[in-house]
Coordinates of C-alpha atoms and ligand atoms in Angstrom, one line a residue:
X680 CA 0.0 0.0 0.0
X681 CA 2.5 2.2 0.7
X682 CA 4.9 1.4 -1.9
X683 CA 5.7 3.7 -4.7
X684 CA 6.1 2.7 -8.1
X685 CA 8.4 2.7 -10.7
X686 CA 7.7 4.7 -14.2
X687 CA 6.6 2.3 -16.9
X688 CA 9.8 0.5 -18.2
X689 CA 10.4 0.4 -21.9
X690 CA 11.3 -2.7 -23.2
X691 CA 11.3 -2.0 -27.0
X692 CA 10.0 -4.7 -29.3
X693 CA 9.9 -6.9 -26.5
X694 CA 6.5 -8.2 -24.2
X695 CA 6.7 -9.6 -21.4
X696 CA 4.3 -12.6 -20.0
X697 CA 3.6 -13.2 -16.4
X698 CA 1.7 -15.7 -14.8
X699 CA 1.3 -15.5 -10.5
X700 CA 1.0 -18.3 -8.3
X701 CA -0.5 -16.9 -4.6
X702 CA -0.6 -19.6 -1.6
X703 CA -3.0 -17.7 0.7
X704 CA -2.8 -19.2 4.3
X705 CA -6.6 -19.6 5.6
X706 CA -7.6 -18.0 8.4
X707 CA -8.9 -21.3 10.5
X708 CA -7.9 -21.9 14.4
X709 CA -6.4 -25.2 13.5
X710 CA -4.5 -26.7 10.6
X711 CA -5.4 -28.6 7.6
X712 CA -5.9 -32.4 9.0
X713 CA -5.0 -32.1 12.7
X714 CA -6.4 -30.2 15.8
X715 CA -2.7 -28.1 16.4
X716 CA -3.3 -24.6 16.4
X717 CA -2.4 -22.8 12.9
X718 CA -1.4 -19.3 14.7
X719 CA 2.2 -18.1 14.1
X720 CA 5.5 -17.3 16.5
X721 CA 4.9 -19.9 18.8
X722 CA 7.8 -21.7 20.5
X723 CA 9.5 -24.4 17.6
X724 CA 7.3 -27.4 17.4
X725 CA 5.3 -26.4 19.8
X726 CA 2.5 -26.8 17.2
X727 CA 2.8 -30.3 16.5
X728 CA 0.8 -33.6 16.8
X729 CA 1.9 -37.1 15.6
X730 CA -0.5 -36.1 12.4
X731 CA 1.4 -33.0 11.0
X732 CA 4.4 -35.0 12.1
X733 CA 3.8 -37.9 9.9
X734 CA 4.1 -40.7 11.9
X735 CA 2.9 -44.0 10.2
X736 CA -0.4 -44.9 10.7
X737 CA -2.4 -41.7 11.5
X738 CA -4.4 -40.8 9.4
X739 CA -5.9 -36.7 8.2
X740 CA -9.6 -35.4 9.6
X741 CA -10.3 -32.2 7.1
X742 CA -10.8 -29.0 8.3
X743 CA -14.1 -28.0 7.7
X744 CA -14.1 -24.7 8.2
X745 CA -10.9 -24.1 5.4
X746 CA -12.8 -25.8 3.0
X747 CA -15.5 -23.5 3.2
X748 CA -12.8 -20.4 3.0
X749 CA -11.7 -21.2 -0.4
X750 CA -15.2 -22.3 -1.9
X751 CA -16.3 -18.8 -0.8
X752 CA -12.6 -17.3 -2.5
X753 CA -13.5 -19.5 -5.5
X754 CA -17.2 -17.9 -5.5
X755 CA -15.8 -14.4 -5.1
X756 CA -13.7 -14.7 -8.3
X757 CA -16.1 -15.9 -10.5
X758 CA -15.3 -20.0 -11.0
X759 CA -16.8 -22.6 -11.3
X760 CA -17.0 -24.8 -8.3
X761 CA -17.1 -28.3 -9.5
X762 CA -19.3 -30.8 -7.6
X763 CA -16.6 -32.8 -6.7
X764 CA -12.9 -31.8 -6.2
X765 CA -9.8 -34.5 -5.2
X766 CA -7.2 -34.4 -3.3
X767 CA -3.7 -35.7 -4.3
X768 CA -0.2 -36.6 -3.3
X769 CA 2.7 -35.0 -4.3
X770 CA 5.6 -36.5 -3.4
X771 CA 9.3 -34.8 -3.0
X772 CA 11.9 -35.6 0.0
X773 CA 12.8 -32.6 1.8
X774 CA 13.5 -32.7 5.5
X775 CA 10.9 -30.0 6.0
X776 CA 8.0 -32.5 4.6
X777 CA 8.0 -35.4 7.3
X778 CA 5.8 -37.4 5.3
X779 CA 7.7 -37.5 2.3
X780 CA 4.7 -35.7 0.2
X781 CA 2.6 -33.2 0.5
X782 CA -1.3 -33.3 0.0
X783 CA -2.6 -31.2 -2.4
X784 CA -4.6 -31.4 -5.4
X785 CA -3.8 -32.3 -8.6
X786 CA -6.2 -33.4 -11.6
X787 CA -9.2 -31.9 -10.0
X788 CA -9.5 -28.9 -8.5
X789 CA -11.6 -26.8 -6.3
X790 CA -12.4 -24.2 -8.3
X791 CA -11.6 -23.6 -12.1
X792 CA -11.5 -20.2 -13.9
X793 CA -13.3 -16.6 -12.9
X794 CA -11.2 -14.0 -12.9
X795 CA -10.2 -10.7 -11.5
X796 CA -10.6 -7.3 -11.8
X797 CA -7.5 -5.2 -11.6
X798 CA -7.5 -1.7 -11.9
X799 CA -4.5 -0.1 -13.2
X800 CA -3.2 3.6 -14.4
X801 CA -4.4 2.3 -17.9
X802 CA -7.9 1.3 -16.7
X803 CA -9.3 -2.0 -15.7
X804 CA -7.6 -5.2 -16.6
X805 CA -9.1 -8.8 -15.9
X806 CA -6.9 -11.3 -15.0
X807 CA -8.1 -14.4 -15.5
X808 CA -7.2 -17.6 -13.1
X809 CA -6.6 -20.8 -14.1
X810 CA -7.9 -22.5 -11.0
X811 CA -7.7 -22.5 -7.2
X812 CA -6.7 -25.7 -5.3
X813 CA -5.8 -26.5 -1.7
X814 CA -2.8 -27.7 0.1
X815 CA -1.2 -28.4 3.7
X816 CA 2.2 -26.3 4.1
X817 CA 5.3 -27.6 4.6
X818 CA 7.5 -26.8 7.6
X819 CA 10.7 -24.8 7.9
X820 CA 13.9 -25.7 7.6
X821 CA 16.3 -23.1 9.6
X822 CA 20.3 -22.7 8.9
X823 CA 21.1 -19.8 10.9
X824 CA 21.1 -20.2 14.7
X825 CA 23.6 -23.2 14.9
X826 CA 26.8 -23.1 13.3
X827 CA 27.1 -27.1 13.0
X828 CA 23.5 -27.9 12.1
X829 CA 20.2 -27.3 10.1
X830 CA 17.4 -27.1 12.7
X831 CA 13.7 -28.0 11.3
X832 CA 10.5 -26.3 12.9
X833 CA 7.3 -28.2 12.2
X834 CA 4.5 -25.3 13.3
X835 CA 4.1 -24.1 9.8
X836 CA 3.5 -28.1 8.5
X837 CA -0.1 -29.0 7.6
X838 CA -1.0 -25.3 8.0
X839 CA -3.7 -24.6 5.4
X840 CA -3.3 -22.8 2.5
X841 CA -5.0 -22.3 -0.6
X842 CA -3.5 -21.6 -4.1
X843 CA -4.4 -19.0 -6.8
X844 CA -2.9 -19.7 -10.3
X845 CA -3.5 -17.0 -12.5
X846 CA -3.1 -17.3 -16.0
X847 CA -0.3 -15.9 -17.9
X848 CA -2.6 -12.6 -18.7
X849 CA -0.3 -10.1 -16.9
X850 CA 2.3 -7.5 -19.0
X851 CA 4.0 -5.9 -16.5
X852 CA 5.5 -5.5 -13.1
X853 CA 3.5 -2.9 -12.4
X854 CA 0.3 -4.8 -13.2
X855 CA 1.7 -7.8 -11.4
X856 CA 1.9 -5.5 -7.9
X857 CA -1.9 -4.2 -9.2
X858 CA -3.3 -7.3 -9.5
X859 CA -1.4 -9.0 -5.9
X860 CA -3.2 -5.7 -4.3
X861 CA -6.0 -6.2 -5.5
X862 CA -6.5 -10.0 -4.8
X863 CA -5.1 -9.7 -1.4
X864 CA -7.8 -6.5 -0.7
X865 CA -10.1 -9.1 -2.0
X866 CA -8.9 -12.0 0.6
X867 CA -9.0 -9.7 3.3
X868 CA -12.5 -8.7 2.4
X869 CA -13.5 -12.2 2.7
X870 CA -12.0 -12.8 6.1
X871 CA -10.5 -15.7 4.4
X872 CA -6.5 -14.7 4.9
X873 CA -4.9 -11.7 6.7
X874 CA -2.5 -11.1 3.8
X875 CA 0.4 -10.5 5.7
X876 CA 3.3 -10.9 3.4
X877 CA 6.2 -10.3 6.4
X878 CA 4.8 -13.6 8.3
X879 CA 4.0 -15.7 5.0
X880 CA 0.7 -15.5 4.9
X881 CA 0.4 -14.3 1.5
X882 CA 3.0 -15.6 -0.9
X883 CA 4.0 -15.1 -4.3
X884 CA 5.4 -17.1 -6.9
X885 CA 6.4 -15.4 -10.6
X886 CA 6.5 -17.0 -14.0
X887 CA 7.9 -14.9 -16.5
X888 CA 9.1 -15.0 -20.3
X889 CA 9.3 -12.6 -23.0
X890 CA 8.4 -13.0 -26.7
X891 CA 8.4 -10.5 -29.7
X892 CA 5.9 -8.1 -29.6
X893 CA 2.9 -9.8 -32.0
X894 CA 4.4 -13.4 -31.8
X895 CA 1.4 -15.6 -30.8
X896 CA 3.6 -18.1 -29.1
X897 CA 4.7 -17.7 -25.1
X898 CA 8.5 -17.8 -24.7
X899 CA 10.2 -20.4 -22.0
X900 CA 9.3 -19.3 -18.4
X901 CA 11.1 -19.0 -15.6
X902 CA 10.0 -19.3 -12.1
X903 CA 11.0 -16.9 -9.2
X904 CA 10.4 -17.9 -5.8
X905 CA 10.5 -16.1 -2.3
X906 CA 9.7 -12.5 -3.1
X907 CA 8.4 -11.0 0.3
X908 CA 6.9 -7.6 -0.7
X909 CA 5.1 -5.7 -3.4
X910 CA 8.2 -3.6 -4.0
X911 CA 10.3 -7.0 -4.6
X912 CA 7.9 -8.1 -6.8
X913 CA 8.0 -5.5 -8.9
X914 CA 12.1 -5.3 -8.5
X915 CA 12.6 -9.2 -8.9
X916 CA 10.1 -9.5 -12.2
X917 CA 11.5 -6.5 -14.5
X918 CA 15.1 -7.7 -13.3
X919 CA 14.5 -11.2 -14.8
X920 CA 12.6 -9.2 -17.8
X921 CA 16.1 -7.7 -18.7
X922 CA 18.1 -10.9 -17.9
X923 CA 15.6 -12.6 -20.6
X924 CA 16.1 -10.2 -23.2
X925 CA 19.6 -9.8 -22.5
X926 CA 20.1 -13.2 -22.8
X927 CA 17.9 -13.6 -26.0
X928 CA 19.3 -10.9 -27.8
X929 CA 23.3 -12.0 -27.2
X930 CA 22.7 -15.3 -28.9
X931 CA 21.5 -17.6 -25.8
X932 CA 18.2 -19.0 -25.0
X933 CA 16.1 -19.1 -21.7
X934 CA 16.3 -22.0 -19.6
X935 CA 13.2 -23.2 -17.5
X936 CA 14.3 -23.1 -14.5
X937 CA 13.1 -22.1 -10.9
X938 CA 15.5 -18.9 -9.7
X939 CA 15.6 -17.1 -6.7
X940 CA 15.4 -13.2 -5.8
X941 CA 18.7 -11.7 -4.1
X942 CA 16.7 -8.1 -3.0
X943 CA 20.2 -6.8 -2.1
X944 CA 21.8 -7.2 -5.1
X945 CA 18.6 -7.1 -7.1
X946 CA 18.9 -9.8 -9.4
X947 CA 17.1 -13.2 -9.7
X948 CA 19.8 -16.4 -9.2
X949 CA 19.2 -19.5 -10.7
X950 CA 18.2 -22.3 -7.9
X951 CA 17.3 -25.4 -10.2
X952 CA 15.9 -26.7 -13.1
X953 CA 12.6 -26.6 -13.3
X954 CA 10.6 -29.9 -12.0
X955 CA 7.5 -30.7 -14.2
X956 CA 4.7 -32.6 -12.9
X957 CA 5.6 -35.9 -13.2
X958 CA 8.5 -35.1 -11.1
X959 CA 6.3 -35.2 -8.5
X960 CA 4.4 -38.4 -9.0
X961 CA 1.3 -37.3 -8.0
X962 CA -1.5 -39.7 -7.2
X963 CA -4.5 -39.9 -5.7
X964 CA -5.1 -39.6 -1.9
X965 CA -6.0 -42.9 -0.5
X966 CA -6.6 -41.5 3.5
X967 CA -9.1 -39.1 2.2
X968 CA -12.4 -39.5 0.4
X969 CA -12.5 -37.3 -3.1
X970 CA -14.7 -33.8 -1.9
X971 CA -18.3 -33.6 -3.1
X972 CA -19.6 -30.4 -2.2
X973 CA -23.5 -30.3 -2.5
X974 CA -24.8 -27.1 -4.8
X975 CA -27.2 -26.2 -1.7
X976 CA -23.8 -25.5 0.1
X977 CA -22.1 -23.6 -2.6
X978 CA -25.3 -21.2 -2.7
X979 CA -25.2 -21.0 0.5
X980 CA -21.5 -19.5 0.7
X981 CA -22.7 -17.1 -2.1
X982 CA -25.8 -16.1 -0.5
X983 CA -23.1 -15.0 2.5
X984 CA -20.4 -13.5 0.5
X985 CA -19.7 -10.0 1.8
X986 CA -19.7 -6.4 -0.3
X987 CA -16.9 -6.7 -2.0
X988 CA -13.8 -3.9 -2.6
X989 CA -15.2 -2.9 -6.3
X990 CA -18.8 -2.8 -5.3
X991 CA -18.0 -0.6 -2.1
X992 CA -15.8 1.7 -4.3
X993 CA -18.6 2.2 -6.7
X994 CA -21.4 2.7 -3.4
X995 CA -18.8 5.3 -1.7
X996 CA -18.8 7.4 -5.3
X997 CA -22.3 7.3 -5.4
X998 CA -23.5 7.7 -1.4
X999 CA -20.9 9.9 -0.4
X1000 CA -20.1 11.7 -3.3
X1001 CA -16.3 11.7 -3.2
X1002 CA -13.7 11.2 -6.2
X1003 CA -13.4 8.1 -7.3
X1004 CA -9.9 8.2 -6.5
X1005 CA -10.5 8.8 -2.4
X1006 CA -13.4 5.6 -3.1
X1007 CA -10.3 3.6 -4.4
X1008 CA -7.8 4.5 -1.2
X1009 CA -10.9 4.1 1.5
X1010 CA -11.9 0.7 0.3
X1011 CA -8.4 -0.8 -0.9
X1012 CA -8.9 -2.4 3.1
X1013 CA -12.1 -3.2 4.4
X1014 CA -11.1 -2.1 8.1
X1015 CA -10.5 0.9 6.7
X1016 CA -13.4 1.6 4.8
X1017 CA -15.5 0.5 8.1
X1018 CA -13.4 3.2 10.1
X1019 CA -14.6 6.3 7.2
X1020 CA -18.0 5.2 7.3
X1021 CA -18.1 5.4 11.6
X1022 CA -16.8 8.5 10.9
X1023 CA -18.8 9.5 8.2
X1024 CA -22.0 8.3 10.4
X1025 CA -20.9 10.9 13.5
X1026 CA -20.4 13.6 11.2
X1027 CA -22.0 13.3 8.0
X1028 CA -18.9 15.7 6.1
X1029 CA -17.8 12.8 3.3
X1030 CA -15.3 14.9 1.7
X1031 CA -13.5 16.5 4.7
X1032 CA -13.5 12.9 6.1
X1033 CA -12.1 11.4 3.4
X1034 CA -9.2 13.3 3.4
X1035 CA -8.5 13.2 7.1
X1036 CA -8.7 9.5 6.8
X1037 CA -6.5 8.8 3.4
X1038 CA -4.1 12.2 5.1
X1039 CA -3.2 11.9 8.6
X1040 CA -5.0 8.7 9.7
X1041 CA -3.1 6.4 6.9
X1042 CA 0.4 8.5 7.3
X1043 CA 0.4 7.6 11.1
X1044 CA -1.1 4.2 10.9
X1045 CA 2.3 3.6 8.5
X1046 CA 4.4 5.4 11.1
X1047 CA 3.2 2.9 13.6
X1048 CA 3.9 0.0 11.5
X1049 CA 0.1 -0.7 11.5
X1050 CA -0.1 -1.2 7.5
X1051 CA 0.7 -4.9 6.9
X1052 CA -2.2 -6.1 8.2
X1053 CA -6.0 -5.7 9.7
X1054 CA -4.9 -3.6 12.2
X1055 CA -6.8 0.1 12.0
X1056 CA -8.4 -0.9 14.8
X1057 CA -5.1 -0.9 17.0
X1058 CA -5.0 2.8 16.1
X1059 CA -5.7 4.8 19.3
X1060 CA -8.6 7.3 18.1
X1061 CA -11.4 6.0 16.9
X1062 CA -13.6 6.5 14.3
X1063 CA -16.0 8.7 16.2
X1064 CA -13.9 11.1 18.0
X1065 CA -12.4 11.8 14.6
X1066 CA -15.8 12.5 13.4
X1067 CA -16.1 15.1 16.3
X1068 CA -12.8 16.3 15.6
X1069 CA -13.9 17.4 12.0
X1070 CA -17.6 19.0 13.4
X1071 CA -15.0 21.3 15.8
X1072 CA -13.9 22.6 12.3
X1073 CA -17.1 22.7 10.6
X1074 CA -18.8 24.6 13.4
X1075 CA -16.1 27.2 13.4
X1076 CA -14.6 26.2 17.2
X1077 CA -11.1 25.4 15.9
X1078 CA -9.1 26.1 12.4
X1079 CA -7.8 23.1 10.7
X1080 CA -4.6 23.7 11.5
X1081 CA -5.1 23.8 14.7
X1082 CA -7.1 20.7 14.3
X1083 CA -3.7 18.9 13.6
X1084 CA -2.3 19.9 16.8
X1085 CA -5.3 18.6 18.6
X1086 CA -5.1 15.3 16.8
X1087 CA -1.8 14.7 17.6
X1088 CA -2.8 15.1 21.6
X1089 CA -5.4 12.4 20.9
X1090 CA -3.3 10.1 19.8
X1091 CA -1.1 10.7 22.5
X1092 CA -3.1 10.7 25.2
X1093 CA -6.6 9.2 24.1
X1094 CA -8.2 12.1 24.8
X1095 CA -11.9 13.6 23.1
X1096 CA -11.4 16.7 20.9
X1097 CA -13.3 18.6 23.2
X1098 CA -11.0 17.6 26.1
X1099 CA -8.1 18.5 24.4
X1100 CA -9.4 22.0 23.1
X1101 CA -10.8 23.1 26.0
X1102 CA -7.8 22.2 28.0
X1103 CA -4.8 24.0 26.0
X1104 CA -7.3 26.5 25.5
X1105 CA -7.2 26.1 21.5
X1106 CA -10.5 27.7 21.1
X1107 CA -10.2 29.6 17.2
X1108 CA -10.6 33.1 18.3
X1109 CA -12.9 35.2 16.5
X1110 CA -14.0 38.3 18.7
X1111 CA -13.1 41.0 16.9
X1112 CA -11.8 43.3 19.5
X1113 CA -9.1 40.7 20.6
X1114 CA -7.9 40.4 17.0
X1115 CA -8.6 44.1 16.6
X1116 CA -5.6 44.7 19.5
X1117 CA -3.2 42.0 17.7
X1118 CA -3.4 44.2 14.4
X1119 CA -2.7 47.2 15.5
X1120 CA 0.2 45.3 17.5
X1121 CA 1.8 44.4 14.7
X1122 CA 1.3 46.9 12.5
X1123 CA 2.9 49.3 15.0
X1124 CA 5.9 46.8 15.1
X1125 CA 6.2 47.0 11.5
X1126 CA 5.9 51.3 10.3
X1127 CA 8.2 50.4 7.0
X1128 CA 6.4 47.1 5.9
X1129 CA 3.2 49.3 6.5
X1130 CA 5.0 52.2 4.1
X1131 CA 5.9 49.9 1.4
X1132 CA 2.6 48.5 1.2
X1133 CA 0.0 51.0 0.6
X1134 CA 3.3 52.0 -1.7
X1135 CA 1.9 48.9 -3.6
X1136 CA 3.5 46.0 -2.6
X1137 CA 0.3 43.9 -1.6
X1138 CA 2.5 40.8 -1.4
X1139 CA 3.0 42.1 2.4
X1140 CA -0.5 41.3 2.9
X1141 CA 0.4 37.7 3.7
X1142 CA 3.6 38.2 6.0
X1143 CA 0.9 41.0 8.2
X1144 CA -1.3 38.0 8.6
X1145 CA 1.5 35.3 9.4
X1146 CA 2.5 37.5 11.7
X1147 CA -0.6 38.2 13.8
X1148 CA -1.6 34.4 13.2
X1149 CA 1.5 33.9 15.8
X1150 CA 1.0 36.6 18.1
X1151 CA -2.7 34.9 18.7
X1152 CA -0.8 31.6 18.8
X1153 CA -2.5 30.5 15.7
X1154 CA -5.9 30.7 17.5
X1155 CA -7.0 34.0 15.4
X1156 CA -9.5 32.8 13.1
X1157 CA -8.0 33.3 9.2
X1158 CA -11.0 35.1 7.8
X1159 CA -11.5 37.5 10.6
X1160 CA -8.1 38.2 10.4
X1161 CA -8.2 39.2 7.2
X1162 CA -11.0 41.5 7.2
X1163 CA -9.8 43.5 9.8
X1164 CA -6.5 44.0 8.4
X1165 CA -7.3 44.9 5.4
X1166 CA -10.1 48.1 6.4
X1167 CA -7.0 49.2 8.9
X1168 CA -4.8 49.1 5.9
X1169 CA -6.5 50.4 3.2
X1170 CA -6.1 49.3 -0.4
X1171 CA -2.8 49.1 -1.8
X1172 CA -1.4 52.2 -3.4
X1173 CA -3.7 54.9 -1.8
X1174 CA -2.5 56.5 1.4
X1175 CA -5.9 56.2 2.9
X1176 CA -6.2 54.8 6.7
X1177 CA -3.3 55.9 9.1
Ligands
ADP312 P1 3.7 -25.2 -12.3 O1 2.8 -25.7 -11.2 O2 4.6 -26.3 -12.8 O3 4.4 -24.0 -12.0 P2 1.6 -24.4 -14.3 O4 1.6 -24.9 -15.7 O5 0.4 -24.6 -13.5 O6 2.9 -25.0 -13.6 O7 1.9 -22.8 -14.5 C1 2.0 -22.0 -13.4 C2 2.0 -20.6 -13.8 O8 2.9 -20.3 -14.9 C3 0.6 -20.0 -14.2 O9 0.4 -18.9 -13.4 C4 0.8 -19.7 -15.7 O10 0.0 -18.6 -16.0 C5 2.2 -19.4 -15.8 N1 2.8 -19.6 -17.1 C6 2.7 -20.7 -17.9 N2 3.4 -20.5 -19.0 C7 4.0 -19.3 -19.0 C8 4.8 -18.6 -19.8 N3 5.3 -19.1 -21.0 N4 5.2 -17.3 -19.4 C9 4.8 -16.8 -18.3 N5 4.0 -17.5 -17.4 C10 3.6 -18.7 -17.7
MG313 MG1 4.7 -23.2 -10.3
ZN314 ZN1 -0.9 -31.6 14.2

């Protein structure tokens, strides 16, 4: 959200193809096929059972409650749920995969094809998936804390997660950043994942190849692997861009591999060829029955699906009457859009809300770190007492600058607007006597910047005002001000006043 981006990269008669693969981690309590909680930073293996462990003989018990979290991410993106969907093994030694495979699903997925929306500085692209299929995680295999061996924590194994294959629609970093945004808003929405890319609950894979501008044919791929923010993403895919075209252009040809991403020296490494399916030997799951999921139950899920980003943009256009650019901010999170509408409900001033909220709420929510995830509601003034904050402007108690000052105090201290303005006495002060006295003040202060102004120079008018705005300690309201300076000065040029 808050990265920036890049201008558009020129890569002459070249066009680049990009296909994502997401593993969203569900949401659920518990994992995949055991009861061990799924929650993350816990103690190593302290998240373990003899299930995720793989000892022979036990056998999985699904998760109920994650198959119903990516039925209702399948529904939300337009596929087609089939009636019956299969799990499969997929089998590769690692130490991190105490089984020796991994259940997934292979020949028959969970949901096939939909799509999704992605807006972009060009307008709206669809980006349409290939499918969505489940699959346990595997562990993690650490190298760093002891010097003489490779240590292996088991939480993250059998930890449910679901993944998005999109098909090879997108043409650009850029657009691959849009559309990860945009289908992690999406998750979020749904309560089905909490997108947080720091703790690896939101993943991204990238396929990438190049081909000649017009050529109908897709190029070899590549496949990079462990890119851990939006920014990388962007970085790591129009780095191997330029290696591909580099490499095309001096005679070699791409190989399919899977590389890595080295964000320090911002190139993509090459790990190992490229496993194809057969590699993996996949076959079906004997421990678990194949899923038939009853159409009742699918209509169900619809029949509960949420409002989603796209339709809230389009509602906060139309019911609140802001730019569809402040719509697209407000509702890019859902905790966020909940947080403008409280306010919006205390204080019914949409526009002035709106850029409170995408202003000073979203800079300090990203000073405070509180951006990766669903966490507005850590933020320490809440939605109403920002909404009374803005009424203090709008009935003419406070200016809005001095509206900053008291929102800082709240979110130092907690404190109500009114508190706060009524204690450091930062009622806007708009007798005209009082103001009277600080304009004559300064203007006795300054006879030559007096002189040189009715001489014509009617630029002074500002530095007159800045200066009486700080002898009232910025409590003088502006318009008042102005007024009154201006019938004890005259009009610029004459001599009249004095
Ligand atoms: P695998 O599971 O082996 O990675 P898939 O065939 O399912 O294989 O493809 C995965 C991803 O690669 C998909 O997102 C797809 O869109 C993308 N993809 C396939 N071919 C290309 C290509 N030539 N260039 C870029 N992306 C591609
Ligand atoms: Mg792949
Ligand atoms: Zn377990």
């Amino acid at each position: 959200m808050s990265d920036t981006r890049d201008e558009t990269p020129d890569y002459g008669d070249w066009e680049p193809v990009i296909g994502l693969e997401v593993h969203a981690q569900l949401l659920t309590e518990s994992k995949l096929f055991c009861g061990c909680s799924a929650s993350f930073g816990a103690a190593p293996n302290a998240h373990t059972c003899p299930v995720c462990m793989g000892f022979p003989g036990v056998l999985p018990v699904l998760n109920e409650r994650a198959l119903e979290f990516a039925i209702r991410t399948g529904i939300a993106t337009g596929c087609t749920i089939p009636t019956r969907a299969r799990w499969a093994r997929k089998n590769y030694f690692y130490p991190d995969l105490p089984k020796g495979y991994q259940i997934s699903m292979f020949d028959e997925p969970l949901a096939i094809g939909g799509g999704i929306d992605v807006e972009t500085p060009a307008g709206t692209k669809r980006v349409r998936l290939t499918r969505i299929h489940m699959e346990e995680d595997a562990g993690k295999n650490i190298h760093d804390t002891d010097d003489a061996h490779s240590l292996v924590d088991l939480n993250r194994a059998g930890v449910p997660l679901m993944e998005i294959v999109s098909e090879p629609d997108i043409a650009s970093a850029a657009e691959a950043a849009d559309y990860l945004r945009t289908l992690r808003s999406l998750l979020q929405y749904l309560e089905v994942c909490d997108g947080n890319l720091e703790q690896g609950s939101f993943r991204c894979d990238a396929n990438v190849s190049v081909r000649k501008k017009g050529d109908p044919k897709l190029g070899t791929r590549t496949e990079i692997k462990n890119i851990n923010s939006f920014r990388n993403v962007e970085r790591a895919i129009d780095s191997e861009i330029r290696r591909q075209i580099d490499l095309i252009e001096s005679g070699g040809t791409v190989r399919q591999e899977t590389r890595g991403w080295d964000a320090d020296r911002g190139r993509t490494l090459a790990m190992r060829s490229k496993e194809d399916a057969h590699d993996y030997r996949y076959f079906p799951e004997p421990d678990l029955l194949p899923l038939e999921v009853p159409r009742e139950r699918i209509e169900a899920i619809r029949g509960e699906l949420p409002e989603l980003p796209a339709a809230r943009r389009d509602r906060f256009v139309e019911q609140y009457g802001i730019p569809d650019y402040d719509a697209g901010v407000l509702t890019a999170r859902r905790d966020l859009a909940d947080y403008y509408e409280a306010a919006v409900r205390t204080h019914p001033n949409p526009k002035a809300l709106s850029n409170w909220v995408m202003g000073d709420v979203l800079r300090t929510v990203r000073e405070r770190g509180l951006d990766e995830a669903l966490v507005i509601r850590d933020w320490p003034v809440s939605a109403e007492s920002l909404g009374r904050l803005v009424a203090r402007i709008d009935d003419g108690t406070i200016s809005g600058k001095i509206a900053k000052t008291v929102l800082e105090e709240m979110l130092a201290s907690g404190a109500e607007p009114d508190d706060v303005i009524e204690r450091k006495g930062l009622r806007q002060v708009t007798d005209a006597g009082a103001i009277t006295g600080a304009v004559e003040e300064v203007l006795a202060a300054n006879p030559d910047k007096v002189a040189e102004y009715r001489g014509g120079k009617d630029k002074l008018l500002g530095f007159f005002v800045g200066q009486i705005m700080k002898a009232t300690g910025g409590k003088a309201n502006p318009q008042a001000v102005n007024q009154i300076l201006r019938a004890r000065l005259g009009e610029p040029g004459t001599s009249s006043g004095g």
